[in-house]
Coordinates of C-alpha atoms in Angstrom, one line a residue:
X11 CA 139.5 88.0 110.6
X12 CA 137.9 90.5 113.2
X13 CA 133.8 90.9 113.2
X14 CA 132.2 93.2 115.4
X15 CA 128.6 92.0 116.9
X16 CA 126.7 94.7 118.4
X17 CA 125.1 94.6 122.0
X18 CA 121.8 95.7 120.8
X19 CA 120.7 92.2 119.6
X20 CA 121.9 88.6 120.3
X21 CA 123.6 86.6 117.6
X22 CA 124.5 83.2 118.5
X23 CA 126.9 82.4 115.7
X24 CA 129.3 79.5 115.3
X25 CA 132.0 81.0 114.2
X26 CA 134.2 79.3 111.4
X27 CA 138.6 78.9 112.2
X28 CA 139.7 81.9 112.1
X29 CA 137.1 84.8 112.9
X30 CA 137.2 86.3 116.3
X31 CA 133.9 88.0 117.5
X32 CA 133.9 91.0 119.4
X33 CA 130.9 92.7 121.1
X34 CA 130.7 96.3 121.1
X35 CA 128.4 99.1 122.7
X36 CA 126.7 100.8 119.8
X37 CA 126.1 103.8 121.5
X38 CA 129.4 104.7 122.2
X39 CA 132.5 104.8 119.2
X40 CA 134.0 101.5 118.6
X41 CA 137.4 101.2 121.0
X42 CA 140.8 101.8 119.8
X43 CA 141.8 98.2 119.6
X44 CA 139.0 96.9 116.8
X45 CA 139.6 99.6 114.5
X46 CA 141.3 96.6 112.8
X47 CA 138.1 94.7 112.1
X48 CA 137.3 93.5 109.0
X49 CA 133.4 93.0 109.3
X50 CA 130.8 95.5 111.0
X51 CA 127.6 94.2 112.0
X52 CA 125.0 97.2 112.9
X53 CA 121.7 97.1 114.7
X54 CA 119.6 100.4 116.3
X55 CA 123.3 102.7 116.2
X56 CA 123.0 105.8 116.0
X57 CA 124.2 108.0 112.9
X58 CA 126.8 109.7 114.6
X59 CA 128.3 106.1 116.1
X60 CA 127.9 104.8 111.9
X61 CA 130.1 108.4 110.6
X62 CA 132.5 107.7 113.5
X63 CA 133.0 103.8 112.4
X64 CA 133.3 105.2 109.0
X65 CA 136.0 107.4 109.4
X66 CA 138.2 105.1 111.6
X67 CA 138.1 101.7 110.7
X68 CA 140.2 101.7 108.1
X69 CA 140.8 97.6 107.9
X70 CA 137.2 97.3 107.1
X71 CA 135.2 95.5 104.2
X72 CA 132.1 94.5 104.7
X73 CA 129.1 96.3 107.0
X74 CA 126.1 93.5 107.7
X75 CA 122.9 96.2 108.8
X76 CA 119.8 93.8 110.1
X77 CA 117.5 96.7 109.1
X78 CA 115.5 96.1 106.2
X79 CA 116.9 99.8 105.1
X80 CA 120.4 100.2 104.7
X81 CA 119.8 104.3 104.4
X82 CA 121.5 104.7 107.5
X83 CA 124.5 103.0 106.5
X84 CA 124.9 104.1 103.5
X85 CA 124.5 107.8 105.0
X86 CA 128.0 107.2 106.9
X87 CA 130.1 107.2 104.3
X88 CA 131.5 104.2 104.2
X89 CA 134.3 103.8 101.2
X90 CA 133.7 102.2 97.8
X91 CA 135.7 99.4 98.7
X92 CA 133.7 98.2 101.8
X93 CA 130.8 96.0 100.7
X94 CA 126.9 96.9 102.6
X95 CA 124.2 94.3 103.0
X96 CA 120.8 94.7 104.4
X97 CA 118.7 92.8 106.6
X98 CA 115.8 92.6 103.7
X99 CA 113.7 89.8 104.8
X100 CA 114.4 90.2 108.5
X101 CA 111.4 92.5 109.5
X102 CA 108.8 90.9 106.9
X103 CA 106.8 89.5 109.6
X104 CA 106.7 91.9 112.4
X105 CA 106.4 94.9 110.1
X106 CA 103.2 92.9 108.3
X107 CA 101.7 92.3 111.2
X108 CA 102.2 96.0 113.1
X109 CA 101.0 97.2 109.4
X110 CA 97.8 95.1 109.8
X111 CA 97.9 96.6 113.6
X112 CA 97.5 100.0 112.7
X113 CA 95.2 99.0 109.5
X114 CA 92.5 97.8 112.0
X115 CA 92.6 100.6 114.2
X116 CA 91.9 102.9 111.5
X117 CA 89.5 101.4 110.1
X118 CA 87.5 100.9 113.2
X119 CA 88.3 104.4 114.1
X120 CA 90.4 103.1 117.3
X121 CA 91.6 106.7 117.2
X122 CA 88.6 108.2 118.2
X123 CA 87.4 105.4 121.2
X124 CA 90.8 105.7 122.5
X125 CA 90.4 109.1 123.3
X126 CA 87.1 108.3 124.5
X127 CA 88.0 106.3 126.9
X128 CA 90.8 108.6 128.5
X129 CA 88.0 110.9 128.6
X130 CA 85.8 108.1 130.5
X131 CA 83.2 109.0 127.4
X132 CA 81.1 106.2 125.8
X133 CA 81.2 107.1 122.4
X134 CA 78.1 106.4 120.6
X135 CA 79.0 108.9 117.9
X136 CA 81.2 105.7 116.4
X137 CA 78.0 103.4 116.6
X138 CA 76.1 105.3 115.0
X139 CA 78.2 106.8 112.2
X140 CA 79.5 102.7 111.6
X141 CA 75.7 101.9 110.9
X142 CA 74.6 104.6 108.7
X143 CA 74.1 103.5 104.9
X144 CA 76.9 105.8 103.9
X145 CA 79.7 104.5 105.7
X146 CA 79.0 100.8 104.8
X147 CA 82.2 100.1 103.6
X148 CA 84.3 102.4 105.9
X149 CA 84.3 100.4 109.3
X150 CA 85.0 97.5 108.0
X151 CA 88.0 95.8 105.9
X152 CA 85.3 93.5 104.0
X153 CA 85.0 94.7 100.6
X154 CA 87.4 97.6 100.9
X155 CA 90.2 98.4 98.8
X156 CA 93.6 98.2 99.9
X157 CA 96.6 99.2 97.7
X158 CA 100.3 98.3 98.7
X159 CA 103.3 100.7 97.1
X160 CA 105.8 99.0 97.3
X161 CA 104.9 95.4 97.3
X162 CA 107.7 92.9 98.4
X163 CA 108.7 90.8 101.2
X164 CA 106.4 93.0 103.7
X165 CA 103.6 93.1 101.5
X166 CA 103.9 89.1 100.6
X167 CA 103.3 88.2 104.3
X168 CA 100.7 91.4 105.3
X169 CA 98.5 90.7 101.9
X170 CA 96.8 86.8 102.8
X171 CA 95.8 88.9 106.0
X172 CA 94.2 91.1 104.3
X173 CA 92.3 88.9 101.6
X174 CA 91.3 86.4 104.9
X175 CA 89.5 89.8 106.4
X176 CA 87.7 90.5 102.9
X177 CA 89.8 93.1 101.4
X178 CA 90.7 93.2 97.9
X179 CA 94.3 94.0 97.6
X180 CA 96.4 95.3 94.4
X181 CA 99.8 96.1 94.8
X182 CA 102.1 98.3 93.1
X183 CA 105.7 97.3 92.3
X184 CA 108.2 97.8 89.4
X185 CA 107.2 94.6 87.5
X186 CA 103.5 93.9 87.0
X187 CA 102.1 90.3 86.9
X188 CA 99.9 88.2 89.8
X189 CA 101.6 87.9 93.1
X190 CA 99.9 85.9 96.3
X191 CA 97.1 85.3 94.6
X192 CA 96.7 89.3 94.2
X193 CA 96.9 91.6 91.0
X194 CA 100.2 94.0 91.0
X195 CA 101.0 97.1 88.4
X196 CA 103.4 98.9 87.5
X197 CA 103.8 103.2 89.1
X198 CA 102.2 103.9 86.3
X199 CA 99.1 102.3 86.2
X200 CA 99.3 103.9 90.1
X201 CA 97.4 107.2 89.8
X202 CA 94.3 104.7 88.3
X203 CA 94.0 102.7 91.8
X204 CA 93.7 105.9 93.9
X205 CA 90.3 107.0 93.8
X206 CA 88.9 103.4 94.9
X207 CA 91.5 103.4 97.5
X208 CA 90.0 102.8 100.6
X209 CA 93.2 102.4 102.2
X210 CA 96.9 103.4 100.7
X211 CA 99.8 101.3 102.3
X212 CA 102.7 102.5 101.6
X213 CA 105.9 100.6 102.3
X214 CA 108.8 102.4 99.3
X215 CA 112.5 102.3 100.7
X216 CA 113.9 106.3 101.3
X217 CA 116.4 106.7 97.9
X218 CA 116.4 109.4 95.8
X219 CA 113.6 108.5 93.8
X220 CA 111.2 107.9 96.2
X221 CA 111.6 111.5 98.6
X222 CA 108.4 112.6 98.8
X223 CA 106.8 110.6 96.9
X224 CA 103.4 110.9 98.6
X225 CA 102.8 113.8 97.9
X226 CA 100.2 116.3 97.4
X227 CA 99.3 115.1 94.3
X228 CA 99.0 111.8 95.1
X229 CA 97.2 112.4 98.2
X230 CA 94.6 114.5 95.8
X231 CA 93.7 111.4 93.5
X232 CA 92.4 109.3 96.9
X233 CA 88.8 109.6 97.9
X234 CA 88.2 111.5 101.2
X235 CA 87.7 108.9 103.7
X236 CA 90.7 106.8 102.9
X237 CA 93.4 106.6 105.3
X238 CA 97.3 106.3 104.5
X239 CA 99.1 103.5 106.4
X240 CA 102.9 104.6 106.1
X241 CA 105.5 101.9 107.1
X242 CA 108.4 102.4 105.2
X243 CA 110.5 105.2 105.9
X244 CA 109.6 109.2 107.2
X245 CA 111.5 110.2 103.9
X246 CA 109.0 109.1 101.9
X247 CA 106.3 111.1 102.7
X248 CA 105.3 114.8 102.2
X249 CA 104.1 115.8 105.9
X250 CA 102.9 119.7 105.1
X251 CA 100.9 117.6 102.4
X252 CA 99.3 114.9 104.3
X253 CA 98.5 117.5 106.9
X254 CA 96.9 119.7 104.6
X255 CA 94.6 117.3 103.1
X256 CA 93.7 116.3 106.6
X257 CA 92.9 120.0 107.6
X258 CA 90.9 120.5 104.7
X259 CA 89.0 117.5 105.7
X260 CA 90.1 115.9 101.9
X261 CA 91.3 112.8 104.0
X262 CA 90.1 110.2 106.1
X263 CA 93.3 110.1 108.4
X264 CA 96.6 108.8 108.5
X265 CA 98.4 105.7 110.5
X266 CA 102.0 106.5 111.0
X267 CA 105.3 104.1 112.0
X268 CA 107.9 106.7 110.2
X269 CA 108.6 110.1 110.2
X270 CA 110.8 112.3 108.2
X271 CA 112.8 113.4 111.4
X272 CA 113.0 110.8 114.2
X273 CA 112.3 110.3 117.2
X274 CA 108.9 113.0 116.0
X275 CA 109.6 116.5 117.3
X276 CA 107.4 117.1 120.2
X277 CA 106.4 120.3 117.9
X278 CA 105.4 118.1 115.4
X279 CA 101.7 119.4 114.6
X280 CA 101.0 115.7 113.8
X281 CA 101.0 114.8 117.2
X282 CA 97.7 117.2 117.9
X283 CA 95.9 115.9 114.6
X284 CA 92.6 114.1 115.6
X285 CA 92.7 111.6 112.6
X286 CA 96.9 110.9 112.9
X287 CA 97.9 107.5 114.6
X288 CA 101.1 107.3 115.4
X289 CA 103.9 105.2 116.8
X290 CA 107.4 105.2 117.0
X291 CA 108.7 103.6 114.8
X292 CA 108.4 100.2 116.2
X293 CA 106.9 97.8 113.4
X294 CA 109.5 95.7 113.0
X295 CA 110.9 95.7 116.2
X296 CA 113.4 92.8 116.5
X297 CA 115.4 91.2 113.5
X298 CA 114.0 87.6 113.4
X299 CA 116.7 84.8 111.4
X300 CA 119.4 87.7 111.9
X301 CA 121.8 85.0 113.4
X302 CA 121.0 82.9 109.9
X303 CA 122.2 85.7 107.5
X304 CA 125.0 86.5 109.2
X305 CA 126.5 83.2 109.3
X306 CA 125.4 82.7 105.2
X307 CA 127.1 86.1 104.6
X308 CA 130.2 85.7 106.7
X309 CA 130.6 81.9 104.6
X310 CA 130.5 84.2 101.5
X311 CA 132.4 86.4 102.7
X312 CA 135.3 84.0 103.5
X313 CA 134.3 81.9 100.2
X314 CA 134.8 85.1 98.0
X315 CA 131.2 84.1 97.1
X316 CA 128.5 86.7 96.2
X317 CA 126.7 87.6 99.5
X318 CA 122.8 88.2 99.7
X319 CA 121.2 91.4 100.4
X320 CA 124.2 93.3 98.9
X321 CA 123.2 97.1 98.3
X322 CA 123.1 98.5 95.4
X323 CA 124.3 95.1 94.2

């Protein structure tokens, strides 16, 4: 059996009798002579490298992605008969604690001091707004209300942060019930949680169901200083809508990881928005355990056994 390692990550693996691993460039197409390979594992390639692989390797049966969202893989066309697993679980860390990153800087409005200081300003405007009576609650993560869409693996490691700084946390999920010590409902008791949002999270995997989903009128149900903390994936978000309610002043701002075409266009108007942080989509950074579930999965794989993370599975 042939499996292809890419050479954007390291994976020590002790391979069983049998299995030959061969390291391949991922920004280039995969050479002539490993077309034969039976298992694909992808990290940071690019679509056009994921359609090529799809079309030529006509040997192969199983595609091991370590991002947490296999959108991209499943986007190549891949056939029926080649089996996809994601790196769910891989990112939980890193992506909780970039969420918890950009969290903090919105709340204590590292936005506008940023700017300040390229502009060698001290800005007392912050100080003072921070200590007026009616922003008691808006500078601070004590007391304030953070939801999570989407609450899984991410959500279980960011949320104890969050609850250690004073928030109270609900999270929103397909099956309601008490998670981490937190109280999760179901999309739709959603709507309900919004206006004592002081802070939306949202974290939903791009499918169908979920294009656009924050969307005007979700945006519409949250109270005007709340921001929107989005670090799942661009797809999931209505940009002309969040920029609209930021325009019209019926937002707070909005902390950004993911973007709906990637890298950002340097036309995007979100770049110029005052109360937009953004970053490229860098939260989760580096596949931690990816070694680990490749060596479970290719056991599997060999065993005929069920393998974990399979999508759509």
């Amino acid at each position: 059996m042939k499996l292809l390692l890419p050479d954007s990550v390291d994976l020590d693996l002790d391979l069983p009798d049998g299995v030959t691993a061969h390291r391949y460039a991922v920004d280039r197409p995969i050479p002539q002579e490993h077309t034969d390979a039976t298992a694909l594992v992808v990290w940071n390639n690019p679509g056009d490298q994921l359609r090529d692989a799809a079309g030529r390797l006509a040997a192969l049966r199983w595609v091991q992605t370590l991002a947490a969202g296999p959108d991209a893989v499943v986007a190549a066309g891949f056939g029926p008969d080649v089996v996809i697993t994601s790196g769910r679980g891989l990112h939980d860390a890193t992506v909780a604690e970039h969420t918890l990153a950009m969290t903090l800087a919105a709340v204590r409005h590292f936005h506008v001091l940023v700017r300040a200081q390229i502009g060698h300003r001290w800005a007392d405007e912050v100080r003072d707004r921070q200590a007026a009576p009616p922003t008691q609650r808006r500078y601070t993560l004590r007391d304030a209300h953070v939801v999570i869409w989407g609450f899984g693996g991410i959500a279980a490691e960011l949320t104890p942060h969050l609850t250690a700084l004073g928030a109270r946390v609900t999270g929103v999920a397909r099956h309601a019930g008490t998670r981490h010590g937190v109280e999760v409902v179901t999309p739709a008791d959603f709507p309900g949680l919004l206006p004592s949002a002081d802070v939306l999270i949202n974290i939903l995997p791009a499918t169908d169901q979920t294009r656009h989903a924050l969307d005007a009128g979700v945006l519409a149900h949250l109270p005007a200083h709340a921001w929107v903390v989005n670090v799942g994936r661009g797809a999931t978000l209505d940009e002309s809508a969040l920029l609209a309610a930021l325009r019209e002043g019926r937002l707070g701002g909005a902390a950004l990881d993911v973007f709906e075409t990637e890298p950002l266009p340097a036309g995007s108007p979100l770049w110029d928005e005052p109360n937009v942080l953004i970053t490229p989509h860098v939260a989760g950074g580096r596949p931690w355990g990816a070694a680990g579930l490749v060596a479970e999965n290719l056991a599997a794989f060999l065993d005929g056994r069920p393998l974990r993370n399979v999508v759509g599975g």
